[in-house]
PDB file of C-alpha atoms in Angstrom:
ATOM      1  CA  MET A   1      55.266 -53.556-140.617  1.00 79.00           C
ATOM      2  CA  GLU A   2      57.034 -55.309-138.027  1.00 85.00           C
ATOM      3  CA  LEU A   3      57.627 -52.077-136.373  1.00 86.00           C
ATOM      4  CA  LEU A   4      53.955 -51.400-136.466  1.00 88.00           C
ATOM      5  CA  LYS A   5      53.169 -54.780-134.928  1.00 89.00           C
ATOM      6  CA  LEU A   6      55.732 -54.148-132.240  1.00 91.00           C
ATOM      7  CA  LEU A   7      54.277 -50.750-131.594  1.00 91.00           C
ATOM      8  CA  ILE A   8      50.739 -52.186-131.365  1.00 92.00           C
ATOM      9  CA  ILE A   9      51.897 -54.919-128.988  1.00 93.00           C
ATOM     10  CA  THR A  10      53.738 -52.360-126.864  1.00 93.00           C
ATOM     11  CA  LEU A  11      50.701 -50.100-126.801  1.00 93.00           C
ATOM     12  CA  GLY A  12      48.512 -53.089-125.871  1.00 93.00           C
ATOM     13  CA  ILE A  13      50.845 -54.033-123.034  1.00 95.00           C
ATOM     14  CA  LEU A  14      50.960 -50.422-121.842  1.00 95.00           C
ATOM     15  CA  THR A  15      47.171 -50.227-121.992  1.00 95.00           C
ATOM     16  CA  LEU A  16      46.914 -53.437-119.967  1.00 95.00           C
ATOM     17  CA  CYS A  17      49.404 -52.057-117.437  1.00 95.00           C
ATOM     18  CA  ILE A  18      47.453 -48.805-117.171  1.00 95.00           C
ATOM     19  CA  ILE A  19      44.189 -50.720-116.712  1.00 95.00           C
ATOM     20  CA  ALA A  20      45.847 -52.914-114.062  1.00 95.00           C
ATOM     21  CA  MET A  21      47.236 -49.847-112.262  1.00 95.00           C
ATOM     22  CA  VAL A  22      43.874 -48.052-112.348  1.00 95.00           C
ATOM     23  CA  SER A  23      42.152 -51.193-111.048  1.00 95.00           C
ATOM     24  CA  LEU A  24      44.732 -51.477-108.269  1.00 94.00           C
ATOM     25  CA  VAL A  25      44.255 -47.813-107.301  1.00 94.00           C
ATOM     26  CA  ILE A  26      40.455 -48.190-107.323  1.00 94.00           C
ATOM     27  CA  TRP A  27      40.689 -51.384-105.247  1.00 95.00           C
ATOM     28  CA  ARG A  28      42.989 -49.661-102.706  1.00 93.00           C
ATOM     29  CA  ASP A  29      40.684 -46.647-102.493  1.00 93.00           C
ATOM     30  CA  ARG A  30      37.661 -48.867-101.916  1.00 94.00           C
ATOM     31  CA  ARG A  31      39.545 -50.850 -99.285  1.00 94.00           C
ATOM     32  CA  GLU A  32      40.623 -47.668 -97.520  1.00 94.00           C
ATOM     33  CA  LEU A  33      37.082 -46.334 -97.730  1.00 94.00           C
ATOM     34  CA  ARG A  34      35.736 -49.540 -96.171  1.00 94.00           C
ATOM     35  CA  LEU A  35      38.417 -49.440 -93.489  1.00 94.00           C
ATOM     36  CA  ASN A  36      37.550 -45.815 -92.753  1.00 95.00           C
ATOM     37  CA  GLN A  37      33.856 -46.693 -92.530  1.00 95.00           C
ATOM     38  CA  ILE A  38      34.615 -49.619 -90.226  1.00 95.00           C
ATOM     39  CA  THR A  39      36.858 -47.396 -88.098  1.00 95.00           C
ATOM     40  CA  ARG A  40      34.099 -44.774 -87.839  1.00 95.00           C
ATOM     41  CA  GLU A  41      31.538 -47.429 -86.884  1.00 95.00           C
ATOM     42  CA  ILE A  42      33.890 -48.825 -84.242  1.00 95.00           C
ATOM     43  CA  SER A  43      34.405 -45.302 -82.862  1.00 96.00           C
ATOM     44  CA  ARG A  44      30.640 -44.755 -82.699  1.00 95.00           C
ATOM     45  CA  LEU A  45      30.156 -48.083 -80.946  1.00 96.00           C
ATOM     46  CA  GLU A  46      32.883 -47.245 -78.426  1.00 96.00           C
ATOM     47  CA  GLU A  47      31.235 -43.875 -77.728  1.00 96.00           C
ATOM     48  CA  SER A  48      27.850 -45.565 -77.335  1.00 96.00           C
ATOM     49  CA  ILE A  49      29.339 -48.092 -74.903  1.00 96.00           C
ATOM     50  CA  LYS A  50      30.923 -45.273 -72.888  1.00 96.00           C
ATOM     51  CA  GLU A  51      27.586 -43.448 -72.753  1.00 96.00           C
ATOM     52  CA  ILE A  52      25.854 -46.647 -71.653  1.00 96.00           C
ATOM     53  CA  TYR A  53      28.373 -47.113 -68.833  1.00 96.00           C
ATOM     54  CA  GLN A  54      27.906 -43.491 -67.764  1.00 96.00           C
ATOM     55  CA  ILE A  55      24.136 -43.895 -67.750  1.00 97.00           C
ATOM     56  CA  LYS A  56      24.507 -47.127 -65.793  1.00 96.00           C
ATOM     57  CA  GLU A  57      26.673 -45.392 -63.181  1.00 96.00           C
ATOM     58  CA  GLU A  58      24.196 -42.504 -62.915  1.00 96.00           C
ATOM     59  CA  MET A  59      21.314 -44.969 -62.517  1.00 96.00           C
ATOM     60  CA  GLU A  60      23.209 -46.813 -59.779  1.00 96.00           C
ATOM     61  CA  LYS A  61      23.831 -43.516 -57.978  1.00 96.00           C
ATOM     62  CA  MET A  62      20.169 -42.576 -58.294  1.00 96.00           C
ATOM     63  CA  LEU A  63      19.114 -46.023 -57.085  1.00 95.00           C
ATOM     64  CA  THR A  64      21.427 -45.765 -54.085  1.00 95.00           C
ATOM     65  CA  ALA A  65      20.070 -42.307 -53.258  1.00 95.00           C
ATOM     66  CA  ALA A  66      16.491 -43.563 -53.637  1.00 94.00           C
ATOM     67  CA  ARG A  67      17.230 -46.484 -51.299  1.00 94.00           C
ATOM     68  CA  LYS A  68      18.671 -44.114 -48.717  1.00 94.00           C
ATOM     69  CA  HIS A  69      15.640 -41.824 -48.957  1.00 93.00           C
ATOM     70  CA  THR A  70      13.269 -44.777 -48.765  1.00 92.00           C
ATOM     71  CA  ASP A  71      15.066 -46.234 -45.750  1.00 91.00           C
ATOM     72  CA  LEU A  72      15.018 -42.843 -44.067  1.00 91.00           C
ATOM     73  CA  ALA A  73      11.314 -42.356 -44.804  1.00 91.00           C
ATOM     74  CA  VAL A  74      10.493 -45.867 -43.580  1.00 91.00           C
ATOM     75  CA  SER A  75      12.434 -45.367 -40.359  1.00 90.00           C
ATOM     76  CA  GLN A  76      10.692 -42.021 -39.785  1.00 91.00           C
ATOM     77  CA  VAL A  77       7.284 -43.583 -40.381  1.00 92.00           C
ATOM     78  CA  GLU A  78       8.144 -46.496 -38.081  1.00 91.00           C
ATOM     79  CA  GLY A  79       9.222 -44.026 -35.406  1.00 90.00           C
ATOM     80  CA  GLN A  80       5.990 -42.099 -35.778  1.00 91.00           C
ATOM     81  CA  VAL A  81       3.957 -45.312 -35.655  1.00 90.00           C
ATOM     82  CA  LYS A  82       5.748 -46.316 -32.446  1.00 90.00           C
ATOM     83  CA  GLN A  83       5.022 -42.902 -30.953  1.00 90.00           C
ATOM     84  CA  VAL A  84       1.363 -43.163 -31.935  1.00 90.00           C
ATOM     85  CA  ARG A  85       1.120 -46.684 -30.504  1.00 89.00           C
ATOM     86  CA  ASN A  86       2.754 -45.553 -27.279  1.00 88.00           C
ATOM     87  CA  SER A  87       0.400 -42.573 -27.105  1.00 86.00           C
ATOM     88  CA  VAL A  88      -2.633 -44.765 -27.777  1.00 86.00           C
ATOM     89  CA  ALA A  89      -1.527 -47.297 -25.155  1.00 84.00           C
ATOM     90  CA  HIS A  90      -0.872 -44.513 -22.654  1.00 82.00           C
ATOM     91  CA  LEU A  91      -4.275 -42.943 -23.349  1.00 81.00           C
ATOM     92  CA  GLU A  92      -5.988 -46.316 -23.023  1.00 80.00           C
ATOM     93  CA  GLN A  93      -4.323 -46.875 -19.666  1.00 79.00           C
ATOM     94  CA  ARG A  94      -5.348 -43.431 -18.506  1.00 76.00           C
ATOM     95  CA  LEU A  95      -8.899 -43.956 -19.737  1.00 74.00           C
ATOM     96  CA  HIS A  96      -9.002 -47.287 -17.944  1.00 72.00           C
ATOM     97  CA  VAL A  97      -7.687 -45.725 -14.714  1.00 69.00           C
ATOM     98  CA  VAL A  98     -10.055 -42.770 -14.996  1.00 66.00           C
ATOM     99  CA  GLY A  99     -12.920 -45.126 -15.754  1.00 64.00           C
ATOM    100  CA  LEU A 100     -12.158 -47.279 -12.709  1.00 63.00           C
ATOM    101  CA  SER A 101     -11.833 -44.323 -10.379  1.00 62.00           C
ATOM    102  CA  GLY A 102     -15.064 -42.894 -11.793  1.00 60.00           C
ATOM    103  CA  GLU A 103     -16.823 -46.213 -11.182  1.00 63.00           C
ATOM    104  CA  LYS A 104     -15.571 -46.281  -7.582  1.00 66.00           C
ATOM    105  CA  ARG A 105     -16.837 -42.740  -7.044  1.00 64.00           C
ATOM    106  CA  ASN A 106     -20.200 -43.629  -8.535  1.00 66.00           C
ATOM    107  CA  ILE A 107     -20.477 -46.704  -6.296  1.00 71.00           C
ATOM    108  CA  ALA A 108     -19.612 -44.656  -3.216  1.00 68.00           C
ATOM    109  CA  LYS A 109     -22.132 -41.944  -4.163  1.00 70.00           C
ATOM    110  CA  GLU A 110     -24.847 -44.525  -4.733  1.00 73.00           C
ATOM    111  CA  ARG A 111     -24.173 -46.061  -1.313  1.00 74.00           C
ATOM    112  CA  GLU A 112     -24.310 -42.689   0.359  1.00 74.00           C
ATOM    113  CA  LYS A 113     -27.575 -41.852  -1.384  1.00 72.00           C
ATOM    114  CA  SER A 114     -29.141 -45.171  -0.476  1.00 71.00           C
ATOM    115  CA  GLN A 115     -28.006 -44.908   3.138  1.00 70.00           C
ATOM    116  CA  ARG A 116     -29.183 -41.307   3.416  1.00 68.00           C
ATOM    117  CA  SER A 117     -32.533 -42.276   2.002  1.00 68.00           C
ATOM    118  CA  GLN A 118     -32.683 -44.981   4.666  1.00 66.00           C
ATOM    119  CA  GLY A 119     -31.618 -42.389   7.239  1.00 58.00           C
ATOM    120  CA  LYS A 120     -28.313 -43.977   8.139  1.00 52.00           C
ATOM    121  CA  GLY A 121     -25.960 -41.223   6.979  1.00 50.00           C
ATOM    122  CA  LYS A 122     -22.461 -42.259   6.004  1.00 49.00           C
ATOM    123  CA  PRO A 123     -21.762 -45.975   5.867  1.00 48.00           C
ATOM    124  CA  ARG A 124     -20.078 -47.411   8.914  1.00 51.00           C
ATOM    125  CA  GLY A 125     -19.079 -50.758   7.463  1.00 49.00           C
ATOM    126  CA  ASN A 126     -15.430 -51.639   7.640  1.00 49.00           C
ATOM    127  CA  SER A 127     -13.202 -50.951   4.659  1.00 51.00           C
ATOM    128  CA  ARG A 128     -12.766 -54.645   3.920  1.00 51.00           C
ATOM    129  CA  GLU A 129     -16.490 -55.017   3.209  1.00 52.00           C
ATOM    130  CA  LEU A 130     -16.396 -51.985   0.916  1.00 51.00           C
ATOM    131  CA  LYS A 131     -13.444 -53.401  -0.987  1.00 52.00           C
ATOM    132  CA  GLN A 132     -15.204 -56.742  -1.377  1.00 55.00           C
ATOM    133  CA  LYS A 133     -18.261 -54.981  -2.781  1.00 52.00           C
ATOM    134  CA  GLU A 134     -16.076 -53.019  -5.180  1.00 51.00           C
ATOM    135  CA  ASN A 135     -14.305 -56.205  -6.219  1.00 52.00           C
ATOM    136  CA  ARG A 136     -17.661 -57.879  -6.847  1.00 51.00           C
ATOM    137  CA  SER A 137     -18.750 -54.986  -9.030  1.00 51.00           C
ATOM    138  CA  GLY A 138     -15.332 -55.090 -10.727  1.00 48.00           C
ATOM    139  CA  LYS A 139     -15.869 -58.760 -11.601  1.00 46.00           C
ATOM    140  CA  GLU A 140     -18.598 -57.769 -13.990  1.00 45.00           C
ATOM    141  CA  GLU A 141     -15.984 -55.950 -16.048  1.00 48.00           C
ATOM    142  CA  PRO A 142     -14.367 -58.166 -18.697  1.00 48.00           C
ATOM    143  CA  VAL A 143     -10.824 -59.353 -18.132  1.00 46.00           C
ATOM    144  CA  LYS A 144      -8.401 -57.027 -19.879  1.00 53.00           C
ATOM    145  CA  ILE A 145      -5.690 -58.502 -22.049  1.00 53.00           C
ATOM    146  CA  ASN A 146      -2.467 -56.637 -22.591  1.00 63.00           C
ATOM    147  CA  ASP A 147      -2.214 -54.202 -25.495  1.00 66.00           C
ATOM    148  CA  GLY A 148       0.205 -56.294 -27.556  1.00 70.00           C
ATOM    149  CA  GLU A 149      -2.097 -59.326 -27.523  1.00 77.00           C
ATOM    150  CA  LYS A 150      -5.156 -57.166 -28.080  1.00 78.00           C
ATOM    151  CA  TYR A 151      -3.717 -55.455 -31.150  1.00 80.00           C
ATOM    152  CA  ALA A 152      -2.300 -58.705 -32.516  1.00 82.00           C
ATOM    153  CA  LYS A 153      -5.757 -60.272 -32.225  1.00 86.00           C
ATOM    154  CA  LEU A 154      -7.301 -57.128 -33.752  1.00 84.00           C
ATOM    155  CA  TYR A 155      -4.970 -57.317 -36.777  1.00 85.00           C
ATOM    156  CA  GLU A 156      -5.609 -61.038 -37.101  1.00 87.00           C
ATOM    157  CA  LEU A 157      -9.375 -60.520 -37.170  1.00 90.00           C
ATOM    158  CA  ALA A 158      -8.963 -57.672 -39.677  1.00 88.00           C
ATOM    159  CA  ASP A 159      -6.899 -59.957 -41.919  1.00 89.00           C
ATOM    160  CA  GLN A 160      -9.702 -62.513 -41.728  1.00 91.00           C
ATOM    161  CA  GLY A 161     -12.008 -59.884 -43.251  1.00 90.00           C
ATOM    162  CA  LEU A 162     -14.149 -58.983 -40.245  1.00 90.00           C
ATOM    163  CA  SER A 163     -15.664 -55.512 -40.123  1.00 90.00           C
ATOM    164  CA  PRO A 164     -14.520 -53.045 -37.439  1.00 89.00           C
ATOM    165  CA  GLN A 165     -17.885 -53.436 -35.698  1.00 91.00           C
ATOM    166  CA  GLU A 166     -17.507 -57.235 -35.525  1.00 91.00           C
ATOM    167  CA  ILE A 167     -13.942 -56.875 -34.265  1.00 90.00           C
ATOM    168  CA  ALA A 168     -15.085 -54.415 -31.592  1.00 88.00           C
ATOM    169  CA  GLN A 169     -17.776 -56.846 -30.416  1.00 90.00           C
ATOM    170  CA  ARG A 170     -15.449 -59.852 -30.328  1.00 89.00           C
ATOM    171  CA  LEU A 171     -12.667 -58.066 -28.457  1.00 87.00           C
ATOM    172  CA  ASN A 172     -15.025 -56.044 -26.263  1.00 87.00           C
ATOM    173  CA  LEU A 173     -13.531 -52.764 -27.530  1.00 86.00           C
ATOM    174  CA  GLY A 174     -15.014 -49.509 -28.711  1.00 87.00           C
ATOM    175  CA  TYR A 175     -15.815 -49.193 -32.405  1.00 87.00           C
ATOM    176  CA  ASP A 176     -13.886 -45.903 -32.649  1.00 87.00           C
ATOM    177  CA  GLU A 177     -10.829 -47.466 -31.036  1.00 84.00           C
ATOM    178  CA  VAL A 178     -10.851 -50.340 -33.545  1.00 86.00           C
ATOM    179  CA  GLU A 179     -11.225 -47.920 -36.448  1.00 86.00           C
ATOM    180  CA  LEU A 180      -8.388 -45.740 -35.142  1.00 85.00           C
ATOM    181  CA  VAL A 181      -6.030 -48.679 -34.691  1.00 84.00           C
ATOM    182  CA  LEU A 182      -6.844 -50.042 -38.153  1.00 86.00           C
ATOM    183  CA  GLU A 183      -6.328 -46.624 -39.721  1.00 84.00           C
ATOM    184  CA  LEU A 184      -2.978 -46.302 -37.999  1.00 82.00           C
ATOM    185  CA  LYS A 185      -2.009 -49.753 -39.188  1.00 78.00           C
ATOM    186  CA  GLY A 186      -3.203 -48.985 -42.708  1.00 74.00           C
ATOM    187  CA  LYS A 187      -5.761 -51.780 -42.716  1.00 49.00           C
ATOM    188  CA  ARG A 188      -8.905 -49.677 -42.662  1.00 49.00           C
ATOM    189  CA  LEU A 189     -11.996 -51.722 -43.430  1.00 49.00           C
ATOM    190  CA  SER A 190     -15.427 -50.417 -44.378  1.00 46.00           C
TER     191      SER A 190
END
C-alpha cells in the first residue's frame, strides 16, 4: 500500500511536470509567434517608410521639373509680351508720323486749292509763315504722353473698372487700341 501511495504520488508529480513542460512549450510558442508577428509588422512598416521616401523624392523631382517648365514658359511669355509691346509702340510711332505727314500734305493741298481758286497759283509766303500755320494747326492736336505713362494710366483705369470705351475717351486713344492693349495684358473688359 505504501508502494501504491508512492507510485500515485510519483505519477502525480510526473503529471504536474508534464503539464508544466507543456505549458512552458505553449507559452514559448506563443511568444515566438508574437515576436514573429511583431517582426513582420516592423518589416512592413519599414518597407512602407521606404516607399514613402521614394514617393517623396519622385514628387520633389517632379516639382522641380514643373518649376523649371513654368519658369521657362513664363520667361517665354514675358519675352513675347515685350516683343508685342515693342511692336505696338513702334507701330504707334509710325502711325503718328504717317498721320502728321498726311496732315501736312492735306494742309498744303488745301492752301494750293484755295490759292488757285483765288487765282494766285502756288503760295509765295516765306517758309516761316507756313511753319507757324502748321504749328497752329498742330496745337489743336492733344499733347501726347509717352507710351509707358499712357499704358500705366490705361491699366490703372482698367483696374478701376472703366470700360474700354471710357478709357479711350479719357486718354484720347482709339477704342481698338485700348482693346488690343487690354487683351495683350490679359485684362480684357466688356
